[in-house]
Amino acid sequence: MKEFFPSIPYVKYEGKDTENPMAFRYYNPDEVIAGKPMREHLKFAMAYWHNMCAEGTDMFGVGTVDKSYGGGDPMEQAKNKAMAAFEFMDKLSIDYFCFHDRDIAPEGATLAESNARLDEITDFIKELMEKHNKKLLWGTANCFNNPRYMHGAGTAPNADVFAFAAAQIKKAIEITVKLGGKGYVYWGGREGYETLLNTDMGKELDNMAYLLKLTSEYGRSIGFDGDYYIEPKPKEPTKHQYDFDAATVCGFLAKYGLDKDFKLNIEANHATLAGHTFQHELNVARVNGAFGSIDANQGDMLLGWDTDQFPTNIYDTILCMLEVIKAGGFTNGGLNFDAKTRRGSYDYADMAYAYIAGMDAFALGLRLALKVIEDGRIDEFVKTRYASYESGIGEKISNRTATIEELEKYALEMGEVKTNISGKQEYLENIINRIIFA
Ligand code: XLS
Ligand code: CA
Ligand code: CA
């Protein structure tokens, strides 16, 4: 069989002292830590769109990498791309992948032709999945690239566009089920607006909720038993994206009664674009019972846009993995590298270096997050910080048995609060640093 990436070897774990740049230093897939193999803790996935499709274009320049994989016509290219994808996943020990419908097969002249292409390519991918023992983490529909979606998909002012989007999502859910995917993502690419002078926001939000309801119920009717995720993002491509951040999405889901069937797919770069930390967004998802899956990447804090870089910031991966552990670990979700190499990193080998960097950053993040938990000082500090809710008036507040009159009497008798204790932020940050540099 043709080898698509001769410059990429089968990457193995060699431990932290290795000098081999094509080896893992922290990711040891079958090593059991905290009760399960690392591959099950981390559930790494390859994003088809970046790794297999993105050619390095930006708004100032054309591509720098050839991702046609030697194919001639579009469907031959799509099949070569699929074979290349599975070779890459094998070489990097990646168990899962994620795709948009249009990543795996090019859009045809009509919806019927596009759907027929999806049938053909998913037959092919299904065989590859069995042969290479890979799983689909989640599927999604690209309802943002085609010009028909210029004013939105589910939030378009044009009912014909709404109908087209519904049909496209229906098919995307069908192929996700066909490939055994345990997740389906809705990212509202064009679901937002540029100016209220031409926009009926109330109608657009009502319509978007209806599209989610219709398509998610359809998925259940054909046997989809995984999780639906909304992926928040505050800006790009529109100025005001409706799914701004985790809190906004949780409010939206509750308003429309969709909160029982939807969770969140949190992307690190989208968190920082919203002015939040990655950990904040994960925490909001967790406390709302909506923690689902993660798009693992990072942005550049000096740029105001979505750079989708491979995650290398250990501090962030530790705090992320702490949230994942506290959420009970991944069930249907995982860590999808929604990340791409920089435009100047144009060698295929750079794709491997990028994945090694990202996978090792999360593997080390997992190992250190477990140490933070084992160390116990941070959890203990937080517990103590709220200890006043365990007895006396605090216990009554916790039990929800306190009356307003009782609280007033208590406050009057107290005079002034004399029991505040230090938040000790610097002491806590130093604990994390000591664990990192131990
Ligand atoms: C784009 C989004 C997209 C989603 C899937 O910014 O991150 O890639 O993850 O549609
Ligand atoms: Ca994403
Ligand atoms: Ca992004």
Short mmCIF file of C-alpha atoms and ligand atoms in Angstrom, two decimals:
data_model
loop_
_atom_site.label_atom_id
_atom_site.label_comp_id
_atom_site.label_asym_id
_atom_site.label_seq_id
_atom_site.Cartn_x
_atom_site.Cartn_y
_atom_site.Cartn_z
CA MET A 1 0.00 0.00 0.00
CA LYS A 2 1.14 3.52 -0.82
CA GLU A 3 2.82 5.37 2.04
CA PHE A 4 1.68 8.99 2.14
CA PHE A 5 3.99 10.27 4.87
CA PRO A 6 7.39 8.61 4.43
CA SER A 7 9.04 11.29 6.58
CA ILE A 8 6.88 10.33 9.59
CA PRO A 9 7.88 7.19 11.52
CA TYR A 10 5.70 5.17 13.93
CA VAL A 11 6.04 7.40 16.99
CA LYS A 12 6.64 5.56 20.25
CA TYR A 13 6.94 6.50 23.91
CA GLU A 14 10.62 6.76 24.87
CA GLY A 15 10.38 8.58 28.21
CA LYS A 16 11.29 12.08 29.25
CA ASP A 17 15.04 11.82 28.67
CA THR A 18 14.89 10.87 25.01
CA GLU A 19 16.58 13.14 22.48
CA ASN A 20 14.46 11.73 19.64
CA PRO A 21 12.09 14.48 18.41
CA MET A 22 9.86 11.83 16.80
CA ALA A 23 9.06 10.17 20.14
CA PHE A 24 6.64 10.78 22.99
CA ARG A 25 8.21 11.84 26.24
CA TYR A 26 5.08 11.77 28.43
CA TYR A 27 2.36 10.04 26.39
CA ASN A 28 2.54 6.32 26.95
CA PRO A 29 -0.81 5.12 25.56
CA ASP A 30 -1.10 1.82 27.42
CA GLU A 31 0.41 2.92 30.73
CA VAL A 32 -2.24 2.62 33.43
CA ILE A 33 -2.47 5.63 35.71
CA ALA A 34 -5.28 6.41 38.12
CA GLY A 35 -7.08 3.24 37.16
CA LYS A 36 -7.05 3.34 33.37
CA PRO A 37 -4.69 3.52 30.40
CA MET A 38 -3.59 7.02 29.35
CA ARG A 39 -5.30 6.57 25.97
CA GLU A 40 -8.65 6.23 27.80
CA HIS A 41 -8.03 9.24 30.03
CA LEU A 42 -7.10 11.45 27.10
CA LYS A 43 -9.05 10.06 24.13
CA PHE A 44 -7.02 12.00 21.57
CA ALA A 45 -8.66 12.77 18.24
CA MET A 46 -7.39 14.11 14.95
CA ALA A 47 -9.35 16.97 13.36
CA TYR A 48 -9.75 16.00 9.71
CA TRP A 49 -10.23 19.58 8.51
CA HIS A 50 -6.94 20.96 9.76
CA ASN A 51 -4.67 17.97 9.52
CA MET A 52 -5.89 16.42 6.29
CA CYS A 53 -7.37 19.42 4.46
CA ALA A 54 -5.89 22.79 5.51
CA GLU A 55 -3.18 23.83 3.09
CA GLY A 56 -1.84 26.83 4.95
CA THR A 57 -3.91 29.53 3.29
CA ASP A 58 -4.58 32.77 5.13
CA MET A 59 -6.26 35.98 4.04
CA PHE A 60 -2.97 37.24 2.60
CA GLY A 61 -1.72 34.15 0.83
CA VAL A 62 -2.33 30.84 -0.88
CA GLY A 63 -1.51 27.42 0.52
CA THR A 64 2.00 26.28 1.34
CA VAL A 65 1.32 22.52 1.71
CA ASP A 66 -0.10 20.12 -0.85
CA LYS A 67 -2.99 18.14 0.61
CA SER A 68 -4.24 16.51 -2.59
CA TYR A 69 -2.46 13.23 -1.71
CA GLY A 70 -1.75 12.48 -5.34
CA GLY A 71 -5.41 12.07 -6.28
CA GLY A 72 -6.86 13.13 -9.64
CA ASP A 73 -10.62 13.75 -9.55
CA PRO A 74 -12.20 15.01 -6.32
CA MET A 75 -13.46 11.62 -5.14
CA GLU A 76 -10.10 9.96 -5.80
CA GLN A 77 -8.51 12.74 -3.76
CA ALA A 78 -11.04 12.16 -0.99
CA LYS A 79 -10.18 8.46 -0.87
CA ASN A 80 -6.44 9.12 -0.86
CA LYS A 81 -7.01 11.66 1.88
CA ALA A 82 -8.84 9.04 3.93
CA MET A 83 -6.04 6.51 3.49
CA ALA A 84 -3.50 9.17 4.43
CA ALA A 85 -5.59 10.08 7.50
CA PHE A 86 -5.53 6.51 8.81
CA GLU A 87 -1.81 6.17 8.12
CA PHE A 88 -1.24 9.37 10.13
CA MET A 89 -3.43 8.23 13.03
CA ASP A 90 -1.63 4.87 13.12
CA LYS A 91 1.77 6.51 13.15
CA LEU A 92 0.84 8.89 15.97
CA SER A 93 -1.21 6.38 18.05
CA ILE A 94 -4.36 8.48 17.73
CA ASP A 95 -7.49 6.42 18.35
CA TYR A 96 -10.21 8.87 17.27
CA PHE A 97 -10.99 11.43 14.58
CA CYS A 98 -13.57 14.17 13.98
CA PHE A 99 -14.85 15.55 10.70
CA HIS A 100 -17.22 17.92 8.95
CA ASP A 101 -19.24 16.41 6.11
CA ARG A 102 -17.36 18.55 3.57
CA ASP A 103 -13.93 17.53 4.86
CA ILE A 104 -14.37 13.90 3.89
CA ALA A 105 -16.04 14.44 0.50
CA PRO A 106 -16.23 17.56 -1.63
CA GLU A 107 -19.63 19.19 -2.03
CA GLY A 108 -21.39 18.25 -5.29
CA ALA A 109 -23.46 20.40 -7.64
CA THR A 110 -26.66 19.42 -5.83
CA LEU A 111 -27.55 18.22 -2.34
CA ALA A 112 -28.37 14.81 -3.81
CA GLU A 113 -24.93 14.55 -5.38
CA SER A 114 -23.22 15.67 -2.16
CA ASN A 115 -25.17 13.04 -0.23
CA ALA A 116 -24.27 10.30 -2.72
CA ARG A 117 -20.60 11.22 -2.33
CA LEU A 118 -20.95 11.00 1.45
CA ASP A 119 -22.50 7.53 1.11
CA GLU A 120 -19.60 6.39 -1.04
CA ILE A 121 -16.82 7.85 1.10
CA THR A 122 -18.32 6.69 4.40
CA ASP A 123 -18.47 3.11 3.05
CA PHE A 124 -14.77 3.48 2.36
CA ILE A 125 -13.96 5.13 5.72
CA LYS A 126 -15.97 2.50 7.61
CA GLU A 127 -13.72 -0.22 6.17
CA LEU A 128 -10.61 1.76 7.05
CA MET A 129 -11.90 2.26 10.61
CA GLU A 130 -12.31 -1.48 11.05
CA LYS A 131 -8.95 -2.26 9.52
CA HIS A 132 -7.04 0.33 11.57
CA ASN A 133 -9.15 0.03 14.74
CA LYS A 134 -10.09 3.73 14.89
CA LYS A 135 -13.23 5.40 16.18
CA LEU A 136 -15.22 8.48 15.32
CA LEU A 137 -15.29 10.91 18.27
CA TRP A 138 -17.80 13.23 16.60
CA GLY A 139 -19.17 14.35 13.29
CA THR A 140 -20.56 17.71 12.23
CA ALA A 141 -21.94 19.60 9.25
CA ASN A 142 -20.11 22.48 7.62
CA CYS A 143 -22.93 25.02 7.42
CA PHE A 144 -20.64 28.02 7.06
CA ASN A 145 -18.38 27.70 4.04
CA ASN A 146 -20.79 27.70 1.09
CA PRO A 147 -22.01 31.16 -0.06
CA ARG A 148 -25.63 30.06 0.54
CA TYR A 149 -24.87 30.49 4.26
CA MET A 150 -23.72 34.09 3.89
CA HIS A 151 -26.50 35.30 6.25
CA GLY A 152 -26.49 32.28 8.55
CA ALA A 153 -27.80 28.70 8.41
CA GLY A 154 -30.40 28.08 11.14
CA THR A 155 -30.49 31.83 11.77
CA ALA A 156 -30.72 32.89 8.12
CA PRO A 157 -33.41 35.43 7.23
CA ASN A 158 -34.30 33.11 4.32
CA ALA A 159 -36.44 29.99 4.95
CA ASP A 160 -34.91 28.20 1.94
CA VAL A 161 -31.51 28.39 3.62
CA PHE A 162 -32.99 27.04 6.88
CA ALA A 163 -34.44 24.08 4.97
CA PHE A 164 -31.12 23.40 3.22
CA ALA A 165 -29.22 23.51 6.52
CA ALA A 166 -31.73 21.15 8.15
CA ALA A 167 -31.33 18.67 5.29
CA GLN A 168 -27.53 18.92 5.41
CA ILE A 169 -27.45 18.34 9.19
CA LYS A 170 -29.86 15.39 8.83
CA LYS A 171 -27.40 13.72 6.49
CA ALA A 172 -24.41 14.57 8.69
CA ILE A 173 -26.12 12.92 11.67
CA GLU A 174 -26.93 9.87 9.53
CA ILE A 175 -23.29 9.38 8.55
CA THR A 176 -22.17 9.98 12.15
CA VAL A 177 -24.47 7.15 13.22
CA LYS A 178 -23.29 4.98 10.33
CA LEU A 179 -19.68 5.36 11.51
CA GLY A 180 -20.58 4.71 15.15
CA GLY A 181 -19.81 8.27 16.32
CA LYS A 182 -20.61 8.98 19.96
CA GLY A 183 -20.80 12.73 19.51
CA TYR A 184 -22.34 15.25 17.17
CA VAL A 185 -21.18 18.88 17.26
CA TYR A 186 -23.07 22.01 16.35
CA TRP A 187 -20.74 24.93 15.81
CA GLY A 188 -22.74 27.96 14.72
CA GLY A 189 -20.24 29.18 12.15
CA ARG A 190 -22.46 31.84 10.59
CA GLU A 191 -25.03 31.93 13.38
CA GLY A 192 -24.69 35.53 14.47
CA TYR A 193 -25.01 38.96 12.96
CA GLU A 194 -23.10 42.03 11.82
CA THR A 195 -25.70 44.76 12.40
CA LEU A 196 -29.06 44.97 14.16
CA LEU A 197 -30.20 47.37 11.42
CA ASN A 198 -31.01 44.33 9.28
CA THR A 199 -31.51 41.66 11.96
CA ASP A 200 -34.45 40.25 13.93
CA MET A 201 -32.42 38.62 16.70
CA GLY A 202 -35.41 37.14 18.56
CA LYS A 203 -36.63 35.35 15.46
CA GLU A 204 -33.16 34.10 14.60
CA LEU A 205 -32.62 32.60 18.07
CA ASP A 206 -36.06 30.95 18.06
CA ASN A 207 -35.29 29.45 14.66
CA MET A 208 -31.87 28.22 15.72
CA ALA A 209 -33.42 26.42 18.72
CA TYR A 210 -36.02 24.85 16.41
CA LEU A 211 -33.30 23.59 14.07
CA LEU A 212 -31.47 22.01 17.02
CA LYS A 213 -34.67 20.41 18.28
CA LEU A 214 -35.71 19.02 14.89
CA THR A 215 -32.34 17.61 13.96
CA SER A 216 -31.44 16.26 17.41
CA GLU A 217 -34.80 14.49 17.72
CA TYR A 218 -34.29 13.03 14.27
CA GLY A 219 -30.88 11.72 15.38
CA ARG A 220 -32.46 9.96 18.37
CA SER A 221 -35.10 8.43 16.07
CA ILE A 222 -32.40 6.76 13.95
CA GLY A 223 -30.52 5.43 16.97
CA PHE A 224 -27.96 8.13 17.79
CA ASP A 225 -27.11 7.35 21.42
CA GLY A 226 -24.14 9.68 21.87
CA ASP A 227 -24.00 13.30 23.02
CA TYR A 228 -24.99 16.43 21.17
CA TYR A 229 -22.59 19.29 21.76
CA ILE A 230 -22.77 23.00 21.12
CA GLU A 231 -19.36 24.60 20.65
CA PRO A 232 -19.30 28.16 21.98
CA LYS A 233 -17.31 30.84 20.18
CA PRO A 234 -17.58 34.59 20.71
CA LYS A 235 -16.45 36.06 17.40
CA GLU A 236 -15.41 35.00 13.91
CA PRO A 237 -16.75 34.80 11.39
CA THR A 238 -19.54 37.15 12.49
CA LYS A 239 -19.01 40.03 14.88
CA HIS A 240 -21.71 38.84 17.28
CA GLN A 241 -21.80 35.04 17.41
CA TYR A 242 -24.92 33.80 19.21
CA ASP A 243 -23.07 30.96 20.99
CA PHE A 244 -20.75 33.48 22.65
CA ASP A 245 -19.46 31.40 25.57
CA ALA A 246 -20.38 28.47 27.80
CA ALA A 247 -22.62 30.54 30.08
CA THR A 248 -24.52 32.06 27.15
CA VAL A 249 -25.06 28.64 25.60
CA CYS A 250 -26.25 27.12 28.91
CA GLY A 251 -28.80 29.95 29.21
CA PHE A 252 -29.94 29.43 25.63
CA LEU A 253 -30.33 25.67 26.09
CA ALA A 254 -32.34 26.13 29.30
CA LYS A 255 -34.61 28.75 27.71
CA TYR A 256 -35.54 26.44 24.85
CA GLY A 257 -35.75 23.23 26.90
CA LEU A 258 -32.74 21.72 25.12
CA ASP A 259 -30.54 21.40 28.20
CA LYS A 260 -31.44 17.75 28.79
CA ASP A 261 -30.07 16.62 25.45
CA PHE A 262 -27.15 18.97 24.79
CA LYS A 263 -23.71 19.33 26.31
CA LEU A 264 -20.79 21.54 25.36
CA ASN A 265 -17.67 21.12 23.29
CA ILE A 266 -15.23 23.59 24.81
CA GLU A 267 -12.42 24.95 22.65
CA ALA A 268 -9.46 26.58 24.39
CA ASN A 269 -8.91 29.26 21.75
CA HIS A 270 -12.59 30.21 21.80
CA ALA A 271 -12.45 30.57 25.58
CA THR A 272 -9.66 33.13 25.39
CA LEU A 273 -11.35 34.96 22.50
CA ALA A 274 -14.34 35.38 24.85
CA GLY A 275 -12.06 36.92 27.47
CA HIS A 276 -12.14 33.81 29.65
CA THR A 277 -9.60 31.22 30.62
CA PHE A 278 -9.90 27.72 29.19
CA GLN A 279 -10.39 26.46 32.76
CA HIS A 280 -13.25 28.93 33.32
CA GLU A 281 -15.18 27.64 30.31
CA LEU A 282 -14.66 24.03 31.35
CA ASN A 283 -15.77 24.86 34.87
CA VAL A 284 -18.94 26.62 33.65
CA ALA A 285 -19.75 23.54 31.58
CA ARG A 286 -19.11 21.23 34.53
CA VAL A 287 -21.16 23.11 37.12
CA ASN A 288 -24.06 23.24 34.66
CA GLY A 289 -23.88 19.48 34.09
CA ALA A 290 -22.92 20.18 30.47
CA PHE A 291 -19.29 19.05 30.33
CA GLY A 292 -18.91 17.02 27.14
CA SER A 293 -15.88 17.24 24.93
CA ILE A 294 -12.85 19.44 24.26
CA ASP A 295 -11.25 21.05 21.24
CA ALA A 296 -7.65 21.09 22.38
CA ASN A 297 -5.66 24.00 21.01
CA GLN A 298 -4.43 27.41 22.09
CA GLY A 299 -4.59 30.95 20.79
CA ASP A 300 -1.92 33.60 20.68
CA MET A 301 -2.55 36.14 23.42
CA LEU A 302 -1.00 38.91 21.29
CA LEU A 303 -3.41 38.34 18.39
CA GLY A 304 -7.16 38.86 18.57
CA TRP A 305 -8.20 36.01 16.31
CA ASP A 306 -8.63 32.26 16.24
CA THR A 307 -5.14 30.94 15.51
CA ASP A 308 -5.89 27.28 16.36
CA GLN A 309 -2.35 26.50 17.46
CA PHE A 310 -1.23 23.21 18.90
CA PRO A 311 -1.44 23.34 22.70
CA THR A 312 1.94 23.51 24.41
CA ASN A 313 1.15 25.54 27.54
CA ILE A 314 1.58 23.07 30.40
CA TYR A 315 -0.11 25.34 32.93
CA ASP A 316 -3.29 25.30 30.82
CA THR A 317 -3.21 21.56 30.22
CA ILE A 318 -2.86 20.87 33.96
CA LEU A 319 -5.82 23.09 34.81
CA CYS A 320 -7.82 21.56 31.95
CA MET A 321 -7.11 18.01 33.08
CA LEU A 322 -8.06 18.95 36.65
CA GLU A 323 -11.46 19.96 35.32
CA VAL A 324 -11.75 16.78 33.26
CA ILE A 325 -10.91 14.62 36.29
CA LYS A 326 -13.36 16.54 38.48
CA ALA A 327 -16.04 16.04 35.84
CA GLY A 328 -15.47 12.29 36.22
CA GLY A 329 -13.39 11.97 33.03
CA PHE A 330 -14.60 11.73 29.47
CA THR A 331 -17.59 9.56 28.69
CA ASN A 332 -18.49 10.12 25.04
CA GLY A 333 -16.13 13.08 24.61
CA GLY A 334 -12.39 13.39 24.21
CA LEU A 335 -9.54 15.72 23.31
CA ASN A 336 -9.80 16.71 19.68
CA PHE A 337 -6.83 18.64 18.31
CA ASP A 338 -8.68 21.42 16.51
CA ALA A 339 -5.27 22.80 15.66
CA LYS A 340 -3.07 23.39 12.66
CA THR A 341 0.61 23.85 12.03
CA ARG A 342 1.74 27.41 11.29
CA ARG A 343 1.71 28.42 7.64
CA GLY A 344 5.50 28.36 7.48
CA SER A 345 5.68 24.83 8.92
CA TYR A 346 5.06 23.30 5.54
CA ASP A 347 6.67 19.85 5.85
CA TYR A 348 4.47 16.83 6.47
CA ALA A 349 6.87 16.02 9.31
CA ASP A 350 5.74 19.24 11.01
CA MET A 351 2.28 17.69 11.40
CA ALA A 352 3.86 14.92 13.45
CA TYR A 353 5.95 17.31 15.57
CA ALA A 354 2.77 19.31 16.22
CA TYR A 355 0.78 16.29 17.39
CA ILE A 356 3.68 15.05 19.52
CA ALA A 357 3.86 18.48 21.18
CA GLY A 358 0.12 18.60 21.81
CA MET A 359 -0.21 15.00 22.99
CA ASP A 360 2.79 15.28 25.30
CA ALA A 361 1.50 18.59 26.70
CA PHE A 362 -1.78 16.92 27.65
CA ALA A 363 -0.14 13.72 28.84
CA LEU A 364 2.10 15.75 31.15
CA GLY A 365 -0.91 17.87 32.11
CA LEU A 366 -2.76 14.69 33.13
CA ARG A 367 0.19 13.35 35.13
CA LEU A 368 0.64 16.67 36.95
CA ALA A 369 -3.09 17.21 37.53
CA LEU A 370 -3.17 13.84 39.29
CA LYS A 371 -0.23 15.01 41.42
CA VAL A 372 -2.10 18.20 42.33
CA ILE A 373 -5.04 16.07 43.48
CA GLU A 374 -2.78 13.63 45.34
CA ASP A 375 -0.96 16.56 46.99
CA GLY A 376 -4.37 17.66 48.26
CA ARG A 377 -3.39 21.12 49.52
CA ILE A 378 -5.41 23.04 46.95
CA ASP A 379 -8.60 21.01 47.39
CA GLU A 380 -8.18 21.18 51.15
CA PHE A 381 -7.75 24.97 50.99
CA VAL A 382 -10.94 25.39 48.95
CA LYS A 383 -12.85 23.13 51.32
CA THR A 384 -11.69 25.11 54.34
CA ARG A 385 -12.52 28.38 52.59
CA TYR A 386 -16.21 27.40 52.54
CA ALA A 387 -16.23 25.68 55.95
CA SER A 388 -18.48 28.33 57.50
CA TYR A 389 -21.37 26.77 55.56
CA GLU A 390 -21.03 23.56 57.55
CA SER A 391 -22.21 24.72 60.95
CA GLY A 392 -24.32 27.37 62.69
CA ILE A 393 -26.02 29.89 60.44
CA GLY A 394 -24.01 28.61 57.46
CA GLU A 395 -25.45 25.14 57.84
CA LYS A 396 -28.95 26.61 57.77
CA ILE A 397 -28.06 28.45 54.55
CA SER A 398 -26.73 25.22 53.06
CA ASN A 399 -29.90 23.33 54.08
CA ARG A 400 -31.97 26.18 52.67
CA THR A 401 -33.80 26.39 56.02
CA ALA A 402 -32.65 29.89 56.97
CA THR A 403 -35.36 32.56 57.00
CA ILE A 404 -34.72 36.14 55.97
CA GLU A 405 -35.70 37.34 59.47
CA GLU A 406 -33.24 34.95 61.05
CA LEU A 407 -30.43 36.16 58.78
CA GLU A 408 -31.25 39.75 59.67
CA LYS A 409 -31.20 38.99 63.41
CA TYR A 410 -27.87 37.19 63.01
CA ALA A 411 -26.35 40.12 61.09
CA LEU A 412 -27.61 42.67 63.61
CA GLU A 413 -26.13 40.73 66.50
CA MET A 414 -22.83 40.17 64.67
CA GLY A 415 -22.17 43.89 64.23
CA GLU A 416 -19.43 43.52 61.59
CA VAL A 417 -17.98 40.50 59.75
CA LYS A 418 -14.75 39.60 61.55
CA THR A 419 -14.17 36.12 60.12
CA ASN A 420 -12.89 36.71 56.53
CA ILE A 421 -9.73 34.74 55.77
CA SER A 422 -7.09 35.37 53.11
CA GLY A 423 -7.70 33.99 49.59
CA LYS A 424 -3.99 33.03 49.40
CA GLN A 425 -3.85 33.08 45.59
CA GLU A 426 -0.06 33.40 45.45
CA TYR A 427 0.44 30.55 47.93
CA LEU A 428 -1.79 28.34 45.74
CA GLU A 429 -0.06 29.33 42.49
CA ASN A 430 3.24 28.43 44.10
CA ILE A 431 1.93 24.94 44.91
CA ILE A 432 1.23 24.37 41.22
CA ASN A 433 4.71 25.62 40.28
CA ARG A 434 6.36 23.40 42.87
CA ILE A 435 4.52 20.38 41.48
CA ILE A 436 5.51 21.29 37.91
CA PHE A 437 9.16 21.82 38.76
CA ALA A 438 9.52 19.06 41.37
C1 XLS B 1 -14.14 26.87 14.11
C2 XLS B 1 -14.62 25.75 14.90
C3 XLS B 1 -14.87 24.48 14.12
C4 XLS B 1 -15.66 23.51 14.95
C5 XLS B 1 -16.35 22.47 14.15
O1 XLS B 1 -13.66 27.87 14.61
O2 XLS B 1 -13.69 25.53 15.92
O3 XLS B 1 -13.69 23.95 13.66
O4 XLS B 1 -14.87 22.89 15.91
O5 XLS B 1 -17.19 23.02 13.21
CA CA B 2 -13.42 23.88 17.31
CA CA B 3 -10.90 27.69 16.67
#
